[in-house]
Tab-separated table of C-alpha atoms in Angstrom:
chain	number	residue	atom	x	y	z
A	1	MET	CA	-7.974	25.106	-15.598
A	2	SER	CA	-5.472	21.826	-16.479
A	3	LYS	CA	-5.793	20.757	-19.813
A	4	LEU	CA	-7.228	17.057	-20.327
A	5	LEU	CA	-4.610	14.417	-21.514
A	6	PRO	CA	-5.460	13.052	-24.949
A	7	LYS	CA	-7.088	9.572	-25.182
A	8	SER	CA	-4.084	8.595	-27.119
A	9	VAL	CA	-1.583	9.472	-24.506
A	10	ILE	CA	-3.761	7.587	-21.473
A	11	LYS	CA	-4.089	4.745	-23.318
A	12	ARG	CA	-0.280	4.345	-24.043
A	13	THR	CA	0.261	5.069	-20.342
A	14	CYS	CA	-2.043	2.489	-19.033
A	15	MET	CA	-0.557	-0.103	-21.734
A	16	ARG	CA	2.571	1.027	-20.176
A	17	ASP	CA	1.961	0.699	-16.749
A	18	ARG	CA	0.388	-3.225	-17.836
A	19	ILE	CA	3.584	-3.929	-19.308
A	20	ARG	CA	5.745	-2.688	-16.639
A	21	GLU	CA	3.775	-5.057	-14.303
A	22	GLN	CA	4.383	-8.048	-15.977
A	23	LEU	CA	7.948	-7.451	-16.681
A	24	VAL	CA	8.452	-6.489	-12.641
A	25	ALA	CA	6.689	-10.249	-12.093
A	26	ARG	CA	8.686	-12.185	-14.573
A	27	ILE	CA	12.015	-10.769	-13.205
A	28	LEU	CA	11.087	-11.034	-9.714
A	29	GLU	CA	10.185	-14.433	-10.356
A	30	GLY	CA	13.337	-15.464	-12.306
A	31	SER	CA	11.820	-15.721	-15.408
A	32	TYR	CA	13.948	-12.933	-16.678
A	33	PRO	CA	17.246	-13.745	-14.954
A	34	PRO	CA	19.654	-11.821	-14.551
A	35	GLY	CA	21.592	-10.972	-17.483
A	36	MET	CA	18.833	-11.690	-19.928
A	37	ARG	CA	18.550	-9.228	-22.773
A	38	LEU	CA	14.800	-7.872	-23.062
A	39	LYS	CA	13.838	-6.153	-26.801
A	40	GLU	CA	11.764	-3.716	-27.495
A	41	LEU	CA	10.413	-5.265	-30.621
A	42	VAL	CA	10.069	-8.706	-29.238
A	43	LEU	CA	7.925	-7.237	-26.278
A	44	ALA	CA	5.896	-4.798	-28.096
A	45	GLU	CA	4.845	-7.857	-30.123
A	46	GLU	CA	4.419	-10.093	-27.686
A	47	PHE	CA	2.081	-7.685	-25.941
A	48	GLY	CA	0.418	-6.288	-29.386
A	49	VAL	CA	1.350	-2.722	-28.829
A	50	SER	CA	3.668	-0.208	-30.308
A	51	GLN	CA	7.296	0.047	-28.936
A	52	ALA	CA	6.950	3.094	-27.343
A	53	PRO	CA	4.943	1.839	-24.508
A	54	VAL	CA	7.662	-0.965	-24.295
A	55	ARG	CA	10.146	1.692	-24.247
A	56	GLU	CA	8.370	3.672	-21.646
A	57	ALA	CA	8.059	0.956	-19.446
A	58	LEU	CA	11.723	-0.068	-19.858
A	59	ARG	CA	13.208	3.390	-18.789
A	60	GLU	CA	11.019	3.630	-15.917
A	61	LEU	CA	12.736	-0.172	-14.924
A	62	GLU	CA	15.842	1.159	-15.236
A	63	ALA	CA	15.470	4.011	-12.907
A	64	THR	CA	14.377	1.047	-10.150
A	65	GLY	CA	17.745	-0.500	-11.149
A	66	LEU	CA	15.703	-3.723	-12.403
A	67	LEU	CA	17.232	-3.149	-15.562
A	68	THR	CA	20.394	-1.297	-17.385
A	69	THR	CA	20.908	-0.024	-20.828
A	70	GLU	CA	24.413	0.415	-22.628
A	71	ARG	CA	25.138	1.340	-25.754
A	72	TYR	CA	25.513	-1.233	-28.359
A	73	CYS	CA	24.182	-3.939	-26.127
A	74	GLY	CA	20.697	-2.699	-25.570
A	75	THR	CA	19.079	-3.865	-22.131
A	76	ARG	CA	19.292	-6.315	-19.499
A	77	VAL	CA	17.872	-7.575	-16.361
A	78	CYS	CA	19.888	-6.720	-13.551
A	79	ALA	CA	20.604	-8.571	-10.239
A	80	ALA	CA	18.493	-6.795	-7.032
A	81	ASP	CA	20.976	-4.378	-5.423
A	82	LEU	CA	20.082	-4.911	-1.515
A	83	ASN	CA	22.561	-1.965	-0.859
A	84	ALA	CA	21.046	0.496	-3.461
A	85	LEU	CA	17.560	-0.427	-2.086
A	86	LYS	CA	18.497	0.468	1.655
A	87	GLU	CA	20.350	3.983	0.301
A	88	ALA	CA	16.662	4.743	-1.534
A	89	TYR	CA	15.222	4.111	1.727
A	90	GLU	CA	17.197	6.415	3.893
A	91	LEU	CA	16.519	9.348	1.099
A	92	ARG	CA	13.115	8.803	1.282
A	93	ALA	CA	13.036	9.034	5.206
A	94	VAL	CA	14.940	12.657	5.123
A	95	LEU	CA	12.163	13.580	2.316
A	96	GLU	CA	9.289	12.461	4.336
A	97	MET	CA	10.456	13.678	7.625
A	98	ARG	CA	11.024	16.970	6.113
A	99	ALA	CA	7.640	17.021	4.353
A	100	VAL	CA	5.810	16.144	7.979
A	101	GLU	CA	7.659	19.870	8.804
A	102	LEU	CA	6.499	21.251	6.255
A	103	ALA	CA	2.762	19.760	6.188
A	104	LEU	CA	1.833	20.367	9.994
A	105	PRO	CA	-0.388	21.403	11.198
A	106	LEU	CA	-2.883	19.579	8.161
A	107	HIS	CA	-6.350	20.341	6.627
A	108	PRO	CA	-9.119	18.705	8.278
A	109	ALA	CA	-9.634	17.041	5.091
A	110	MET	CA	-6.093	15.816	5.043
A	111	SER	CA	-7.012	14.640	8.621
A	112	ARG	CA	-9.580	12.094	7.479
A	113	ARG	CA	-7.712	11.032	4.703
A	114	PHE	CA	-4.897	9.640	6.876
A	115	ARG	CA	-7.651	8.289	9.447
A	116	ALA	CA	-9.236	6.590	6.303
A	117	ASP	CA	-5.405	5.242	5.299
A	118	ILE	CA	-5.297	3.709	8.076
A	119	ARG	CA	-8.645	1.919	7.878
A	120	ARG	CA	-8.235	0.535	4.900
A	121	MET	CA	-4.316	-0.831	6.162
A	122	ARG	CA	-5.979	-2.439	9.304
A	123	GLY	CA	-8.739	-4.277	7.084
A	124	PHE	CA	-5.545	-5.605	4.863
A	125	ALA	CA	-3.700	-6.513	7.954
A	126	GLY	CA	-6.785	-8.237	9.429
A	127	ARG	CA	-7.086	-10.698	6.172
A	128	ASN	CA	-3.305	-11.095	6.037
A	129	ALA	CA	-3.635	-9.255	2.327
A	130	ARG	CA	0.083	-8.742	2.182
A	131	ASP	CA	0.274	-7.070	-1.550
A	132	ALA	CA	-2.676	-5.083	-0.319
A	133	TYR	CA	-1.486	-3.498	2.495
A	134	VAL	CA	1.737	-2.697	1.209
A	135	GLY	CA	-0.119	-0.820	-1.472
A	136	ALA	CA	-2.307	0.796	0.773
A	137	ALA	CA	0.861	2.030	3.181
A	138	LEU	CA	2.755	3.487	0.315
A	139	GLU	CA	-0.630	5.923	-0.682
A	140	LEU	CA	-0.234	6.906	2.995
A	141	HIS	CA	3.388	8.030	2.724
A	142	ARG	CA	2.796	9.429	-0.726
A	143	ARG	CA	0.020	11.272	1.169
A	144	LEU	CA	2.518	12.914	3.609
A	145	ILE	CA	4.478	14.368	0.733
A	146	GLU	CA	1.106	15.626	-1.258
A	147	ALA	CA	0.486	17.430	2.392
A	148	CYS	CA	3.375	19.306	2.357
A	149	ALA	CA	2.083	21.017	-0.878
A	150	ASN	CA	5.891	21.288	-2.300
A	151	ARG	CA	5.561	19.772	-6.036
A	152	PHE	CA	9.268	19.476	-6.105
A	153	PHE	CA	9.073	16.837	-3.372
A	154	LEU	CA	6.502	15.286	-4.928
A	155	ARG	CA	8.088	14.808	-8.160
A	156	THR	CA	11.063	13.233	-6.229
A	157	TRP	CA	9.026	10.722	-4.520
A	158	ASP	CA	7.358	9.977	-7.787
A	159	ALA	CA	10.529	9.810	-9.898
A	160	PHE	CA	11.628	6.176	-8.041
A	161	HIS	CA	8.822	4.214	-8.279
A	162	TRP	CA	8.095	3.204	-5.477
A	163	ASP	CA	5.420	0.428	-6.099
A	164	VAL	CA	8.065	-1.573	-7.873
A	165	ARG	CA	10.553	-1.075	-5.291
A	166	ALA	CA	8.056	-2.230	-2.633
A	167	ARG	CA	7.629	-5.585	-4.551
A	168	ILE	CA	11.588	-5.900	-4.657
A	169	THR	CA	11.285	-5.558	-0.613
A	170	LEU	CA	8.537	-8.041	-0.488
A	171	ARG	CA	10.771	-10.540	-1.611
A	172	TYR	CA	13.504	-9.737	0.714
A	173	VAL	CA	11.650	-9.191	4.130
A	174	ASP	CA	8.125	-11.381	3.494
A	175	ASP	CA	8.773	-13.608	5.859
A	176	ALA	CA	10.031	-11.028	8.811
A	177	LEU	CA	7.052	-8.536	8.058
A	178	ASN	CA	4.470	-8.417	10.446
A	179	LEU	CA	1.649	-6.421	9.640
A	180	ASP	CA	0.394	-5.934	13.133
A	181	ALA	CA	3.646	-4.459	14.095
A	182	THR	CA	4.007	-2.347	11.034
A	183	LEU	CA	0.451	-0.823	11.362
A	184	GLN	CA	0.831	0.072	15.060
A	185	ARG	CA	3.949	2.091	13.716
A	186	HIS	CA	1.554	3.747	11.126
A	187	VAL	CA	-1.114	4.295	13.457
A	188	VAL	CA	1.264	5.747	16.265
A	189	LEU	CA	2.481	8.169	12.992
A	190	VAL	CA	-1.266	9.371	12.207
A	191	GLU	CA	-2.305	10.107	16.040
A	192	HIS	CA	0.941	12.530	16.479
A	193	LEU	CA	0.028	14.205	12.698
A	194	VAL	CA	-3.604	14.431	13.009
A	195	ALA	CA	-2.844	16.307	16.340
A	196	GLY	CA	-0.052	18.445	15.029
A	197	ARG	CA	3.091	17.158	16.842
A	198	VAL	CA	6.046	18.111	14.694
A	199	ALA	CA	8.643	16.437	16.331
A	200	GLU	CA	6.727	12.900	17.700
A	201	SER	CA	5.804	12.621	13.396
A	202	VAL	CA	9.019	13.132	12.510
A	203	GLN	CA	10.367	10.007	15.058
A	204	ALA	CA	7.557	8.535	13.776
A	205	VAL	CA	8.324	8.424	10.544
A	206	ARG	CA	12.155	7.694	10.977
A	207	ALA	CA	11.071	4.856	13.203
A	208	THR	CA	9.035	3.392	10.257
A	209	PHE	CA	12.002	3.683	8.240
A	210	ASP	CA	14.627	2.444	10.787
A	211	ALA	CA	12.617	-0.971	11.065
A	212	LEU	CA	11.938	-1.232	7.084
A	213	ILE	CA	15.724	-1.017	6.827
A	214	SER	CA	16.699	-3.124	9.876
A	215	MET	CA	15.019	-6.121	8.400
A	216	LEU	CA	16.644	-5.537	4.422
A	217	GLU	CA	19.963	-5.718	6.721
A	218	ALA	CA	19.249	-8.501	8.344
A	219	GLU	CA	19.028	-10.198	4.875
């Protein structure tokens, strides 16, 4: 039986997530321009928290490339690196394609979850709710990793903080992103997954990332 996390840890985690979201928004909207120095103590005072959740939030954003920390210089904002973003998606594509090979055939309960993901994505696409659509698509892709039942795959996938990278990506491809087209690619993927067609599922994953990377390369 797994142990419950102490309330203090849960509270700190929630604060870290909120702080991280605020920092990402400020960086992407330009309030925190490249080169700007971020100080833990100043941010902690602003958010009314201890330095621990601020430090954790900064560490996570450093992993995404939005921040860099140098000895004696502190933490600074970085310009978004488009090439690094494309390289990260190439790695994720390989990870998810292998996850599909390990996951099939799916348990019926998992098939139902994938179908539910598609329904949510279709609803968001119909309302042109782009941020919500991207979030739902991320949940579907993470479910691919969960389905293969390899904890190291999941740790690797999570370590890239794809929710943050997705927001960076949307900044680049928002005008080119056709929700109906990307939805259809995911519909095809789920149809192959549920039917247990391994080769077709792998190809569908590849097609999804090829389309995304092509949009990034057009920038």
